[in-house]
Short mmCIF file of C-alpha atoms in Angstrom, two decimals:
data_model
loop_
_atom_site.label_atom_id
_atom_site.label_comp_id
_atom_site.label_asym_id
_atom_site.label_seq_id
_atom_site.Cartn_x
_atom_site.Cartn_y
_atom_site.Cartn_z
CA MET W 1 0.14 -0.31 -0.17
CA LYS W 2 1.52 3.33 -1.03
CA CYS W 3 0.32 6.49 1.03
CA LYS W 4 1.31 9.69 2.86
CA LEU W 5 2.77 8.84 6.50
CA SER W 6 -0.28 10.95 7.94
CA ASP W 7 -2.51 8.05 6.25
CA ILE W 8 -0.95 5.86 9.11
CA ALA W 9 0.37 7.85 11.73
CA ASP W 10 -0.19 10.76 14.02
CA VAL W 11 2.67 13.64 14.26
CA THR W 12 3.16 15.85 17.16
CA MET W 13 5.71 18.54 16.83
CA GLY W 14 7.22 19.96 20.12
CA GLN W 15 7.26 23.04 21.73
CA SER W 16 9.24 23.89 24.66
CA PRO W 17 8.09 25.36 27.79
CA LYS W 18 10.10 28.93 29.37
CA SER W 19 13.20 28.14 30.69
CA GLU W 20 11.84 29.34 34.17
CA PHE W 21 9.85 25.61 34.23
CA TYR W 22 12.90 23.90 33.90
CA ASN W 23 15.15 21.78 36.43
CA THR W 24 17.39 19.51 36.91
CA GLU W 25 16.02 17.74 39.95
CA GLY W 26 13.57 15.37 38.40
CA LYS W 27 10.61 17.58 39.12
CA GLY W 28 7.76 17.19 36.71
CA MET W 29 8.14 15.61 33.34
CA PRO W 30 11.24 14.55 31.51
CA PHE W 31 11.56 16.84 29.08
CA LEU W 32 13.98 16.99 25.62
CA GLN W 33 14.12 19.69 23.65
CA GLY W 34 16.45 18.15 20.90
CA ASN W 35 18.55 15.00 20.16
CA ARG W 36 21.48 16.11 22.70
CA THR W 37 20.77 12.93 24.58
CA PHE W 38 19.36 10.49 22.59
CA GLY W 39 21.07 7.12 22.49
CA LYS W 40 20.89 4.13 20.03
CA ARG W 41 17.49 3.65 21.04
CA TYR W 42 16.23 5.46 24.12
CA PRO W 43 16.85 8.72 25.38
CA THR W 44 18.44 9.96 28.77
CA PHE W 45 16.72 12.62 30.38
CA ASP W 46 18.74 15.19 32.50
CA THR W 47 16.06 18.38 32.34
CA TYR W 48 12.61 18.12 33.54
CA THR W 49 9.86 20.60 33.30
CA SER W 50 7.21 21.53 35.77
CA LYS W 51 5.05 22.70 32.98
CA VAL W 52 4.03 20.69 30.01
CA THR W 53 3.57 21.76 26.62
CA LYS W 54 3.64 18.80 24.00
CA THR W 55 3.69 15.59 25.27
CA ALA W 56 4.90 12.21 23.95
CA LYS W 57 3.28 8.91 25.28
CA ALA W 58 5.54 6.19 26.35
CA GLY W 59 6.49 4.21 23.28
CA ASP W 60 6.15 7.06 20.94
CA VAL W 61 8.70 7.25 18.02
CA ILE W 62 10.64 10.49 18.40
CA MET W 63 12.43 12.38 16.25
CA SER W 64 15.14 14.91 15.86
CA VAL W 65 13.45 17.55 13.37
CA ARG W 66 16.43 20.47 13.25
CA ALA W 67 20.06 20.77 13.79
CA PRO W 68 20.38 17.85 12.86
CA VAL W 69 17.21 16.02 11.19
CA GLY W 70 16.21 12.62 11.31
CA ASP W 71 17.80 10.95 14.74
CA LEU W 72 15.25 8.50 15.80
CA ASN W 73 14.53 6.98 19.49
CA PHE W 74 11.51 5.46 21.44
CA THR W 75 10.46 7.40 24.60
CA PRO W 76 10.53 4.95 27.75
CA VAL W 77 8.19 7.59 29.62
CA ASP W 78 5.86 9.73 28.83
CA MET W 79 7.78 12.98 28.38
CA CYS W 80 7.17 16.53 27.26
CA LEU W 81 8.16 17.61 23.72
CA GLY W 82 10.28 20.50 23.23
CA ARG W 83 11.36 22.42 20.00
CA GLY W 84 13.46 20.56 18.07
CA VAL W 85 11.54 16.94 18.04
CA CYS W 86 8.42 15.75 17.20
CA SER W 87 6.72 12.27 18.52
CA ILE W 88 4.92 10.07 16.09
CA ARG W 89 2.75 7.30 16.29
CA MET W 90 1.34 4.56 14.36
CA LYS W 91 -2.39 4.59 13.85
CA ASN W 92 -2.47 0.61 14.71
CA GLY W 93 -0.05 0.58 17.07
CA ASN W 94 3.12 -1.22 15.42
CA GLN W 95 5.37 1.40 16.87
CA ASP W 96 8.69 -0.92 16.06
CA PHE W 97 7.49 -1.40 12.43
CA LEU W 98 7.26 2.35 12.41
CA PHE W 99 10.65 3.13 13.82
CA TYR W 100 12.30 1.03 10.83
CA LEU W 101 9.82 2.21 8.32
CA LEU W 102 11.58 5.96 9.37
CA LYS W 103 14.67 4.78 8.82
CA TYR W 104 14.49 3.36 5.72
CA TYR W 105 12.58 6.49 4.28
CA MET W 106 14.70 8.88 5.89
CA PRO W 107 16.84 9.97 3.09
CA LEU W 108 13.59 11.21 1.32
CA LEU W 109 12.91 12.80 4.31
CA LEU W 110 16.21 14.59 4.29
CA ASN W 111 15.72 15.97 0.91
CA LYS W 112 13.05 18.04 2.35
CA GLU W 113 15.36 19.95 4.66
CA SER W 114 15.56 23.44 4.95
CA GLY W 115 17.68 26.21 6.50
CA THR W 116 21.29 27.18 5.24
CA VAL W 117 23.20 26.52 8.71
CA PHE W 118 20.38 24.60 11.14
CA GLY W 119 18.48 22.12 8.71
CA SER W 120 14.95 21.51 9.97
CA VAL W 121 11.91 19.71 8.95
CA ASN W 122 7.98 20.57 9.43
CA ARG W 123 4.93 19.20 9.97
CA ASN W 124 3.78 19.42 6.65
CA ASP W 125 7.16 17.54 5.36
CA ILE W 126 6.69 14.79 7.35
CA ASN W 127 3.27 14.12 7.12
CA GLY W 128 3.49 14.45 3.29
CA LEU W 129 6.32 11.44 3.50
CA GLU W 130 5.22 9.26 0.53
CA VAL W 131 5.74 5.58 1.88
CA THR W 132 5.07 2.01 0.80
CA VAL W 133 3.97 -0.23 3.79
CA PRO W 134 2.61 -4.11 4.00
CA ASP W 135 -1.36 -3.79 3.80
CA ASP W 136 -1.11 -7.01 6.41
CA PRO W 137 -0.54 -5.35 10.19
CA ASN W 138 0.82 -9.03 11.10
CA GLN W 139 3.29 -8.96 8.15
CA GLN W 140 4.28 -5.36 9.58
CA GLN W 141 4.71 -7.00 13.02
CA LEU W 142 7.19 -9.39 11.55
CA ILE W 143 9.57 -7.51 9.66
CA ALA W 144 9.65 -5.54 12.86
CA ARG W 145 10.35 -8.21 15.01
CA TYR W 146 13.15 -9.50 13.01
CA LEU W 147 14.85 -5.87 12.85
CA THR W 148 14.25 -5.68 16.35
CA MET W 149 15.94 -9.16 17.61
CA LEU W 150 19.16 -8.05 15.27
CA ASP W 151 19.29 -4.87 17.50
CA GLU W 152 18.16 -6.47 20.60
CA LYS W 153 21.38 -8.82 20.24
CA ILE W 154 23.60 -5.82 19.31
CA GLU W 155 22.36 -3.81 22.53
CA ASN W 156 23.02 -7.12 24.48
CA ASN W 157 26.72 -7.04 23.36
CA ASP W 158 26.76 -3.47 24.00
CA ALA W 159 25.86 -3.75 27.69
CA ILE W 160 28.38 -6.52 27.80
CA ASN W 161 31.00 -4.55 26.55
CA ASP W 162 30.48 -1.63 29.28
CA ASN W 163 30.22 -4.16 32.02
CA LEU W 164 33.65 -5.42 30.58
CA GLU W 165 35.23 -2.26 30.81
CA GLU W 166 34.10 -1.28 33.95
CA GLN W 167 35.66 -4.13 35.28
CA ALA W 168 38.89 -3.65 33.55
CA LEU W 169 39.07 -0.21 34.94
CA ALA W 170 38.44 -0.73 38.40
CA LEU W 171 40.87 -3.97 38.23
CA PHE W 172 43.49 -1.79 36.82
CA ARG W 173 42.93 0.83 39.53
CA GLN W 174 42.49 -1.72 42.55
CA TYR W 175 46.29 -3.18 41.55
CA PHE W 176 48.19 0.00 39.69
CA MET W 177 46.96 2.91 41.39
CA ASP W 178 45.44 2.13 45.14
CA PHE W 179 47.85 -0.70 45.64
CA ALA W 180 45.11 -2.49 47.43
CA PRO W 181 46.81 -5.91 47.56
CA TYR W 182 50.10 -4.60 48.20
CA GLY W 183 48.59 -2.58 51.72
CA GLY W 184 47.70 0.84 49.95
CA VAL W 185 51.79 1.27 48.80
CA ALA W 186 53.45 0.32 45.74
CA PRO W 187 56.36 -2.59 46.13
CA SER W 188 59.84 -1.44 46.57
CA GLU W 189 60.70 -3.27 43.32
CA TRP W 190 58.03 -1.16 41.68
CA THR W 191 59.80 1.96 39.41
CA GLU W 192 58.43 5.72 39.00
CA VAL W 193 57.97 6.31 34.93
CA SER W 194 56.97 8.82 32.30
CA LEU W 195 54.72 8.03 29.60
CA ASP W 196 57.91 9.27 27.41
CA ASP W 197 59.96 6.24 29.39
CA VAL W 198 57.27 3.69 28.17
CA CYS W 199 56.81 4.54 24.79
CA THR W 200 59.36 4.56 21.66
CA ARG W 201 56.96 7.38 20.12
CA ILE W 202 54.17 9.85 21.22
CA THR W 203 53.26 12.13 18.68
CA ASP W 204 50.10 12.94 16.85
CA GLY W 205 48.50 12.63 13.14
CA SER W 206 49.05 14.76 10.32
CA HIS W 207 48.90 18.11 10.49
CA TYR W 208 48.21 18.76 6.81
CA SER W 209 44.54 17.32 5.69
CA PRO W 210 44.57 16.19 2.13
CA ALA W 211 41.68 16.55 -0.28
CA ASP W 212 38.86 14.18 0.13
CA SER W 213 39.06 11.49 -2.42
CA PRO W 214 35.57 9.28 -1.98
CA GLU W 215 36.11 6.64 -4.42
CA SER W 216 39.81 5.92 -2.61
CA PRO W 217 40.18 3.19 -0.24
CA TYR W 218 42.62 4.63 2.11
CA PRO W 219 40.35 6.31 5.11
CA MET W 220 41.94 9.25 6.97
CA TYR W 221 40.40 9.66 10.39
CA SER W 222 40.19 12.69 12.92
CA VAL W 223 38.75 12.84 16.22
CA LYS W 224 35.30 12.94 15.17
CA ASP W 225 35.40 9.40 13.82
CA MET W 226 36.35 7.95 17.10
CA GLU W 227 34.16 5.67 18.74
CA THR W 228 34.75 3.58 21.95
CA TYR W 229 36.82 0.69 20.96
CA GLY W 230 37.36 1.84 17.01
CA PHE W 231 36.87 3.99 14.29
CA ASN W 232 33.27 4.72 12.30
CA PRO W 233 34.53 4.81 8.99
CA THR W 234 30.84 5.86 7.77
CA SER W 235 32.05 9.36 8.74
CA CYS W 236 35.75 9.94 7.50
CA LYS W 237 37.09 10.97 4.72
CA HIS W 238 39.30 9.36 2.11
CA ILE W 239 42.52 10.38 0.59
CA SER W 240 44.45 9.28 -2.57
CA GLU W 241 47.10 6.48 -2.65
CA GLU W 242 49.98 9.21 -3.15
CA ASP W 243 48.48 11.14 0.03
CA PHE W 244 48.17 7.99 1.80
CA GLN W 245 51.91 7.11 1.09
CA LYS W 246 52.98 10.58 2.32
CA MET W 247 51.21 9.91 5.56
CA GLN W 248 53.08 6.39 5.82
CA LYS W 249 56.45 8.52 5.55
CA GLY W 250 55.30 11.03 8.07
CA ASP W 251 54.31 8.14 10.76
CA CYS W 252 50.29 8.85 10.59
CA VAL W 253 49.31 5.59 9.93
CA PRO W 254 48.86 3.44 13.25
CA LEU W 255 50.58 0.31 13.98
CA PHE W 256 49.81 -2.87 15.68
CA ASN W 257 49.23 -1.90 19.45
CA ASP W 258 49.38 1.43 18.99
CA ILE W 259 47.08 3.19 21.58
CA LEU W 260 45.22 6.12 19.84
CA VAL W 261 43.94 8.92 21.83
CA ALA W 262 41.39 11.83 21.40
CA LYS W 263 44.00 14.78 22.09
CA ASP W 264 41.85 17.67 20.86
CA GLY W 265 38.24 18.62 21.62
CA SER W 266 36.78 16.09 23.98
CA TYR W 267 40.37 14.86 25.03
CA LEU W 268 40.60 11.32 26.57
CA LYS W 269 37.21 11.06 25.91
CA GLU W 270 38.18 7.82 22.95
CA ILE W 271 41.08 5.58 23.95
CA PHE W 272 41.72 2.36 22.08
CA ILE W 273 44.49 -0.01 20.58
CA CYS W 274 44.70 -0.72 17.43
CA SER W 275 44.64 -4.49 17.09
CA GLU W 276 45.58 -5.00 13.40
CA GLU W 277 47.63 -3.02 11.03
CA LYS W 278 44.91 -0.99 8.19
CA ASP W 279 45.66 0.98 5.44
CA GLU W 280 44.21 4.24 7.10
CA ALA W 281 46.03 7.45 8.19
CA ILE W 282 45.13 9.91 11.15
CA LEU W 283 45.12 13.69 11.49
CA SER W 284 46.64 15.72 14.25
CA SER W 285 43.12 15.61 16.82
CA ILE W 286 44.69 12.10 17.65
CA ALA W 287 47.77 10.99 19.61
CA ILE W 288 49.30 7.71 19.02
CA PHE W 289 51.21 6.49 22.05
CA ARG W 290 53.37 3.81 20.61
CA PRO W 291 54.40 1.15 23.99
CA ASN W 292 57.71 -0.32 24.12
CA THR W 293 56.48 -4.02 24.93
CA SER W 294 59.62 -4.95 26.52
CA ILE W 295 58.83 -2.16 29.51
CA ILE W 296 55.02 -2.18 29.46
CA MET W 297 52.05 -4.47 28.35
CA PRO W 298 49.96 -2.29 25.85
CA GLU W 299 46.86 -2.86 27.98
CA ILE W 300 48.49 -1.57 31.15
CA LEU W 301 49.34 1.92 29.27
CA LEU W 302 45.79 1.18 27.71
CA TYR W 303 43.80 1.30 30.77
CA LEU W 304 46.02 3.80 32.73
CA LEU W 305 45.07 6.50 30.04
CA LYS W 306 41.47 5.57 30.32
CA GLN W 307 41.20 6.20 33.95
CA PRO W 308 38.78 9.16 35.05
CA SER W 309 41.30 10.51 37.31
CA VAL W 310 44.29 10.77 34.65
CA ARG W 311 41.72 12.75 32.37
CA LYS W 312 41.00 15.03 35.34
CA ASP W 313 44.87 15.47 35.72
CA VAL W 314 45.30 16.01 32.05
CA GLY W 315 42.44 18.66 32.00
CA ASP W 316 44.00 20.27 34.96
CA ASN W 317 47.66 20.18 33.79
CA TYR W 318 48.73 19.05 30.27
CA VAL W 319 45.46 21.11 28.37
CA SER W 320 46.05 24.23 26.43
CA GLY W 321 43.06 26.07 24.65
CA SER W 322 39.82 27.38 25.61
CA ALA W 323 37.58 26.97 22.28
CA LEU W 324 39.26 23.67 21.51
CA PRO W 325 41.16 22.55 24.27
CA ARG W 326 43.82 20.30 23.37
CA ILE W 327 46.31 17.60 25.04
CA VAL W 328 49.93 19.47 25.12
CA LEU W 329 51.95 16.32 23.93
CA LYS W 330 55.40 17.85 24.94
CA ASP W 331 54.13 17.89 28.37
CA PHE W 332 51.65 15.29 28.88
CA LYS W 333 54.63 12.60 27.74
CA LYS W 334 56.54 13.72 30.97
CA TYR W 335 53.05 12.27 33.15
CA ARG W 336 54.50 10.11 35.45
CA PHE W 337 53.37 6.42 37.07
CA MET W 338 54.19 3.77 39.18
CA LEU W 339 55.05 0.57 37.15
CA PRO W 340 55.65 -2.98 38.31
CA PRO W 341 58.18 -5.58 36.91
CA MET W 342 57.17 -7.07 33.48
CA ASP W 343 56.46 -10.45 35.58
CA GLU W 344 53.79 -8.74 37.89
CA GLN W 345 52.41 -6.79 34.89
CA GLN W 346 51.61 -10.13 33.30
CA LYS W 347 49.71 -11.12 36.18
CA ILE W 348 46.99 -8.38 35.60
CA GLY W 349 47.65 -7.44 32.00
CA SER W 350 46.98 -11.05 30.74
CA VAL W 351 43.58 -10.61 32.35
CA LEU W 352 43.20 -7.01 30.92
CA HIS W 353 44.02 -8.85 27.46
CA ALA W 354 41.66 -11.45 27.68
CA ILE W 355 38.91 -9.14 28.33
CA ARG W 356 40.21 -6.98 25.58
CA MET W 357 40.00 -9.86 23.50
CA GLN W 358 36.47 -10.75 24.51
CA THR W 359 35.17 -6.99 23.82
CA LYS W 360 36.91 -7.62 20.37
CA ALA W 361 34.67 -10.43 19.79
CA ASN W 362 31.71 -8.96 20.75
CA ILE W 363 32.33 -5.81 18.49
CA ASP W 364 33.01 -8.14 15.49
CA GLU W 365 29.66 -9.73 15.80
CA ILE W 366 27.81 -6.15 16.46
CA GLN W 367 29.88 -4.87 13.21
CA CYS W 368 28.08 -8.41 11.38
CA LEU W 369 24.51 -7.81 12.78
CA SER W 370 24.57 -4.23 11.70
CA SER W 371 26.06 -5.00 8.32
CA LEU W 372 22.98 -7.90 8.15
CA ARG W 373 20.47 -5.37 9.39
CA ASP W 374 21.33 -2.58 6.90
CA ALA W 375 21.44 -5.16 4.21
CA LEU W 376 17.89 -6.54 5.03
CA LEU W 377 16.25 -3.21 5.79
CA PRO W 378 15.61 -2.17 2.54
CA LYS W 379 14.70 -5.43 1.11
CA LEU W 380 12.21 -5.85 3.82
CA MET W 381 10.81 -2.73 3.56
CA SER W 382 10.54 -2.57 -0.47
CA GLY W 383 9.11 -5.93 -0.50
CA GLU W 384 12.18 -7.82 -2.18
CA LEU W 385 12.57 -9.96 0.56
CA ASP W 386 9.31 -12.18 1.80
CA ILE W 387 9.82 -11.81 5.68
CA SER W 388 8.16 -15.37 5.76
CA ARG W 389 11.20 -16.86 4.15
CA LEU W 390 13.19 -15.66 7.12
CA ASP W 391 13.84 -18.08 10.26
CA ILE W 392 12.49 -16.31 13.05
#
């Protein structure tokens, strides 16, 4: 059935209360003014309002309608809709199907964007979106159920990885910062070292940004392309083979076991180990810490740099710039910490390595599931693939 979105769904555009009614103490109704706290499927709430304007019901699909347009979430509870978001409810109640339908047709909606600085869409743009949906609501449910199963498995792996990360950070802190197994004091055979002492190289990526070459197979990443455990290859630019070779000569191509660190902007927000060598280059907003593996296990250095206390120390002492804060590497490389002999490192480092390998396996599965979901979405929505042919 081909129709307009308004034929199958009701749209409520947001309207913000006056700021005098906002609070962060949980008084009143949760409030969203934009997609700032959107997650993968559900938002978090850090603002509430004692005066309610427009509301979304629990289970509504909520969508960002400006700067940027198109981010989608479900609302887990009744909430107040501010300017910048809208709620959409399927008339037959198939909200999960609506979520994936909107994902599929989002490129068409984005074509309706207006605004030179901040893009936006209005109610007429959304209501007038032309879509094709299965006539049978049960078939809609089957499509949504299959895609939801994939997303739930992805979310489960994400939750496992979050838990593993917390365990690794706590284990490192207990042994290497609090010295809990040693009576709260670093043993005498431990030595105080600097980051410069334990790395063969501490540098940042290229200060020269080559022209984008979209058809080239060589990605070039900046700090905005960093995620918790690796790069997002969908958001980066690509460079020519000639430029890539220049990056290699300039040591701007990460090597195996290099630790890549967000240096500019949200410094130390993302930190991960290069688990394999790839033909990819980095810009100067990312730093490379190349551990001397005869002195320090890569995981020991990784979880040192990930510690919240280290990030605070860096912010207090090793960062310059107010508009765009960045780590000053020539100063930060002097950062000092206590390091045990290698045999002692290996006792805990082997556990940290096992945690990292399990995390990597989960990430690999997430990537496979995401690719499968993204490949199936257009085939299921277009009717090219019959949902009854899939084993659910």
